[in-house]
Amino acid sequence: MAGMMWAQVPQGRVIEGLSMPSKITGYHVNYAIYLPPDYETSKRSYPVVYLLHGYSDNETAWIQFGEVHLTADRAIASREIPPMIIVMPDAKVTFYVNDAAGKDRYEDMFFQEFIPYIEKTYRIRGQKEFRAVSGLSMGGYGALIYALKHPDMFVACAPFSAAVWTDEEILAMPSDGFIRRMERIGCTDLNNRLCENWRKNSVLDLVKTLPKEKIESVRFYIDCGDDDFLIKGNMALHALMTDLKIKHEFRVRDGAHNWVYWRTGIGDALKFIGESFHR
């Protein structure tokens, strides 16, 4: 019976191995895309989710390990979410931001080249109210950074197990782990860990300093496992947003920093995003 029900679910199309040439970065940016089941037969345009991968993964991870296409197929068939396009770019280990030296301007590329390219190439509704960002770990950090720095671009943001660290965690980080992470988003000076570049790219600092109405123009759905090594930073983010009376949803489920957790959570995140697309 379950097999029969599964066979009746219309399947969307996954295309991997795509790329966009970038003048800003100087290299091709790879991406995968999920097109909803009726994309080929309709003439309509669709809302879009930019779904970001984690550290050391690539644009195929959310398909290969996250099975997001299967979740989306089922949720669209049962009308739990509207048909939507899901775009999964490769960001290598950039943390989705410009590097401090200005040599690899991934964030600039994403907004100045990638989003315009995607929304010109596919039938996408190119307004804020039909665009969302989500991701896991490094990609959860990227989703938060993009929604906070560019609130005019996204209606919803759904980070999983986001790489959010408190200042105390940054100061206590072993030097090799600190340098590996901070060469992109902070400073590599072990004696000056809380430098200006860190402040510009710290999720907690941005929430403290940005105008509340700008932050609240994006709907936030934050999800992190109770056994995740990043739970402290995510709880600090929840506490800070609560103190500042910034509306958001916060979920702590049983689980750790792994694909079982993200695979079982992406459906609820897509529902939250789908509600944001609806009137």
XYZ file of C-alpha atoms in Angstrom:
279
model
C 0.000 0.000 0.000
C 2.757 2.438 0.945
C 4.533 1.616 -2.324
C 1.360 2.347 -4.298
C 0.897 5.670 -2.535
C 4.513 6.588 -3.231
C 4.103 5.698 -6.927
C 1.194 8.131 -7.163
C 3.237 11.097 -5.938
C 4.251 13.248 -8.936
C 7.993 13.695 -8.966
C 9.855 16.927 -9.522
C 13.017 17.113 -11.571
C 16.499 17.305 -10.078
C 19.295 18.658 -12.281
C 22.891 18.459 -11.054
C 26.164 19.466 -12.704
C 25.041 22.993 -13.566
C 27.296 26.032 -13.264
C 27.364 29.799 -13.654
C 30.480 31.728 -14.728
C 31.285 34.499 -12.236
C 33.277 37.635 -13.010
C 33.304 38.565 -9.320
C 34.899 35.340 -8.051
C 36.787 34.412 -11.221
C 35.542 30.806 -11.108
C 32.422 28.902 -12.146
C 29.877 28.469 -9.356
C 28.309 25.016 -9.457
C 24.714 24.423 -8.446
C 21.938 21.836 -8.417
C 18.254 22.643 -8.780
C 14.905 21.042 -7.948
C 12.018 21.951 -10.257
C 8.520 21.063 -8.990
C 6.429 18.360 -10.735
C 4.325 20.747 -12.848
C 7.243 22.953 -13.952
C 7.485 21.418 -17.451
C 3.727 21.475 -18.100
C 2.797 24.902 -16.718
C 3.647 28.426 -17.773
C 3.544 29.836 -14.253
C 6.406 31.269 -12.217
C 7.355 29.837 -8.828
C 8.646 30.922 -5.430
C 12.229 29.911 -4.687
C 14.274 28.613 -1.762
C 18.059 28.947 -1.748
C 19.189 25.899 0.235
C 22.788 26.063 1.477
C 25.107 23.133 2.256
C 27.480 22.645 5.190
C 31.259 22.757 5.620
C 33.101 20.306 3.318
C 29.917 19.363 1.400
C 28.846 20.685 -2.010
C 25.754 21.451 -4.091
C 24.713 17.773 -4.241
C 24.534 17.194 -0.458
C 20.908 18.194 0.140
C 19.844 15.804 -2.639
C 22.252 12.937 -1.934
C 22.038 12.870 1.867
C 19.119 15.179 2.652
C 16.692 13.742 0.080
C 15.050 17.156 -0.043
C 13.524 16.391 -3.456
C 11.569 13.441 -2.005
C 10.348 15.561 0.910
C 9.296 18.358 -1.453
C 7.505 15.928 -3.813
C 5.437 14.481 -0.959
C 4.674 17.876 0.614
C 3.595 19.388 -2.730
C 1.405 16.339 -3.508
C -0.327 16.592 -0.115
C -0.629 20.398 -0.492
C 1.382 21.008 2.667
C 3.597 23.364 0.652
C 3.035 25.248 -2.608
C 5.074 24.118 -5.627
C 8.494 25.765 -5.313
C 11.922 25.755 -6.902
C 14.879 24.812 -4.669
C 18.344 26.044 -5.663
C 21.453 24.519 -4.073
C 24.707 26.395 -4.836
C 28.230 25.151 -4.120
C 30.082 27.431 -1.709
C 33.141 25.257 -1.006
C 34.276 26.345 2.515
C 33.608 30.081 2.087
C 30.992 30.351 4.875
C 29.027 32.207 2.147
C 30.761 35.538 2.895
C 33.482 37.642 1.289
C 36.935 36.806 2.600
C 38.672 39.486 4.687
C 41.275 40.122 1.956
C 38.586 40.751 -0.674
C 40.014 38.070 -2.977
C 37.044 35.678 -2.925
C 33.871 37.774 -2.776
C 31.337 34.954 -2.547
C 28.631 37.039 -0.863
C 28.892 39.805 -3.490
C 28.706 37.163 -6.233
C 25.618 35.564 -4.648
C 23.576 38.766 -4.673
C 24.990 40.568 -7.705
C 25.330 37.589 -10.079
C 23.886 34.312 -8.797
C 20.361 35.328 -7.746
C 19.845 37.442 -10.923
C 21.182 34.593 -13.088
C 18.944 31.954 -11.470
C 15.863 34.150 -11.593
C 16.467 34.968 -15.263
C 17.182 31.333 -16.243
C 14.166 29.747 -14.518
C 10.538 30.836 -14.139
C 10.876 32.371 -10.694
C 8.828 35.060 -8.997
C 11.586 37.551 -8.315
C 10.168 39.505 -5.361
C 11.152 39.329 -1.685
C 7.809 37.750 -0.711
C 8.543 34.725 -2.920
C 12.208 34.188 -1.965
C 13.568 32.305 1.073
C 16.912 31.013 2.326
C 17.693 27.910 4.368
C 20.709 25.740 5.097
C 22.578 23.576 7.574
C 25.662 24.212 9.725
C 27.926 26.486 7.633
C 24.872 26.919 5.391
C 22.705 27.725 8.415
C 25.199 30.464 9.236
C 25.049 31.613 5.601
C 21.244 31.687 5.694
C 21.243 33.825 8.852
C 23.954 36.180 7.559
C 22.140 36.654 4.247
C 18.741 37.273 5.870
C 20.213 39.704 8.423
C 22.455 41.628 6.011
C 19.953 41.570 3.129
C 16.489 41.576 4.761
C 14.995 43.210 1.672
C 15.767 40.007 -0.296
C 14.078 37.254 1.754
C 10.658 36.688 3.261
C 11.816 33.710 5.370
C 14.997 32.167 6.778
C 15.218 28.613 8.132
C 18.676 27.674 9.467
C 19.460 24.196 10.820
C 22.296 23.639 13.312
C 23.644 27.046 12.324
C 27.306 27.827 12.957
C 26.604 30.518 15.553
C 29.234 31.099 18.227
C 29.208 33.289 21.309
C 32.248 35.491 21.981
C 33.112 33.180 24.882
C 33.200 30.191 22.532
C 35.424 32.094 20.081
C 37.895 32.921 22.871
C 37.915 29.316 24.107
C 38.227 27.685 20.659
C 41.364 25.544 20.077
C 43.722 27.481 17.804
C 43.524 25.098 14.816
C 39.707 25.107 14.821
C 39.684 28.878 15.290
C 41.987 29.523 12.318
C 40.105 27.078 10.073
C 36.819 28.890 10.664
C 37.971 32.451 11.153
C 40.108 32.847 8.053
C 36.801 33.560 6.296
C 34.511 35.175 8.834
C 36.793 36.716 11.442
C 40.487 37.148 12.058
C 43.367 34.721 12.170
C 45.207 36.682 14.855
C 45.004 34.377 17.884
C 45.634 37.348 20.186
C 42.843 39.466 18.707
C 39.994 37.033 18.125
C 37.105 39.474 18.561
C 38.263 41.875 15.847
C 36.273 44.176 13.595
C 35.840 41.583 10.820
C 34.350 39.140 13.347
C 31.918 41.811 14.537
C 30.759 42.360 10.938
C 30.127 38.624 10.471
C 28.898 37.619 13.925
C 25.226 36.620 13.825
C 24.748 37.696 17.453
C 26.375 41.098 16.849
C 24.188 41.711 13.802
C 21.015 40.884 15.749
C 22.132 43.278 18.517
C 22.922 46.169 16.181
C 20.521 46.002 13.239
C 17.132 47.785 13.400
C 14.467 45.492 14.878
C 11.946 46.277 12.133
C 14.456 45.230 9.449
C 15.117 41.893 11.164
C 11.401 41.290 11.696
C 10.699 41.849 7.989
C 12.045 38.283 7.604
C 10.296 35.307 9.261
C 12.829 33.162 11.153
C 12.618 29.425 11.888
C 15.673 28.267 13.868
C 16.217 24.531 14.506
C 19.093 22.807 16.351
C 19.467 19.406 17.997
C 19.835 19.058 21.763
C 23.073 17.052 21.294
C 24.505 19.333 18.593
C 27.905 20.895 19.355
C 26.434 24.208 18.071
C 23.439 24.221 20.435
C 24.917 26.859 22.765
C 25.213 29.486 20.043
C 21.724 28.693 18.750
C 20.288 28.979 22.260
C 22.119 32.299 22.693
C 20.540 33.521 19.453
C 17.080 32.445 20.657
C 17.634 34.147 24.040
C 18.859 37.359 22.392
C 15.923 37.497 19.966
C 13.551 36.817 22.880
C 15.135 39.621 24.954
C 14.846 42.027 22.012
C 11.258 40.845 21.389
C 12.127 39.828 17.819
C 9.510 37.389 16.520
C 10.921 33.984 15.583
C 10.285 30.250 15.848
C 12.820 28.124 17.756
C 12.951 24.327 17.712
C 15.146 21.979 19.718
C 14.575 18.361 18.739
C 16.241 15.176 19.938
C 19.342 14.764 17.793
C 22.886 15.711 16.898
C 24.817 17.341 14.059
C 23.966 14.821 11.348
C 21.889 14.078 8.276
C 19.231 12.140 10.196
C 18.429 15.368 12.041
C 18.385 17.597 8.950
C 16.563 15.091 6.744
C 13.754 14.733 9.303
C 13.492 18.501 9.829
C 13.546 19.938 6.316
C 9.844 19.152 5.751
C 8.732 21.380 8.627
C 11.078 24.134 7.458
C 9.617 23.981 3.946
C 6.118 24.202 5.468
C 7.152 27.309 7.414
C 8.625 28.798 4.233
C 5.531 27.817 2.239
C 3.328 29.663 4.755
C 5.529 32.722 4.206
C 4.867 32.506 0.455
C 1.091 32.369 0.994
C -1.132 35.358 1.622
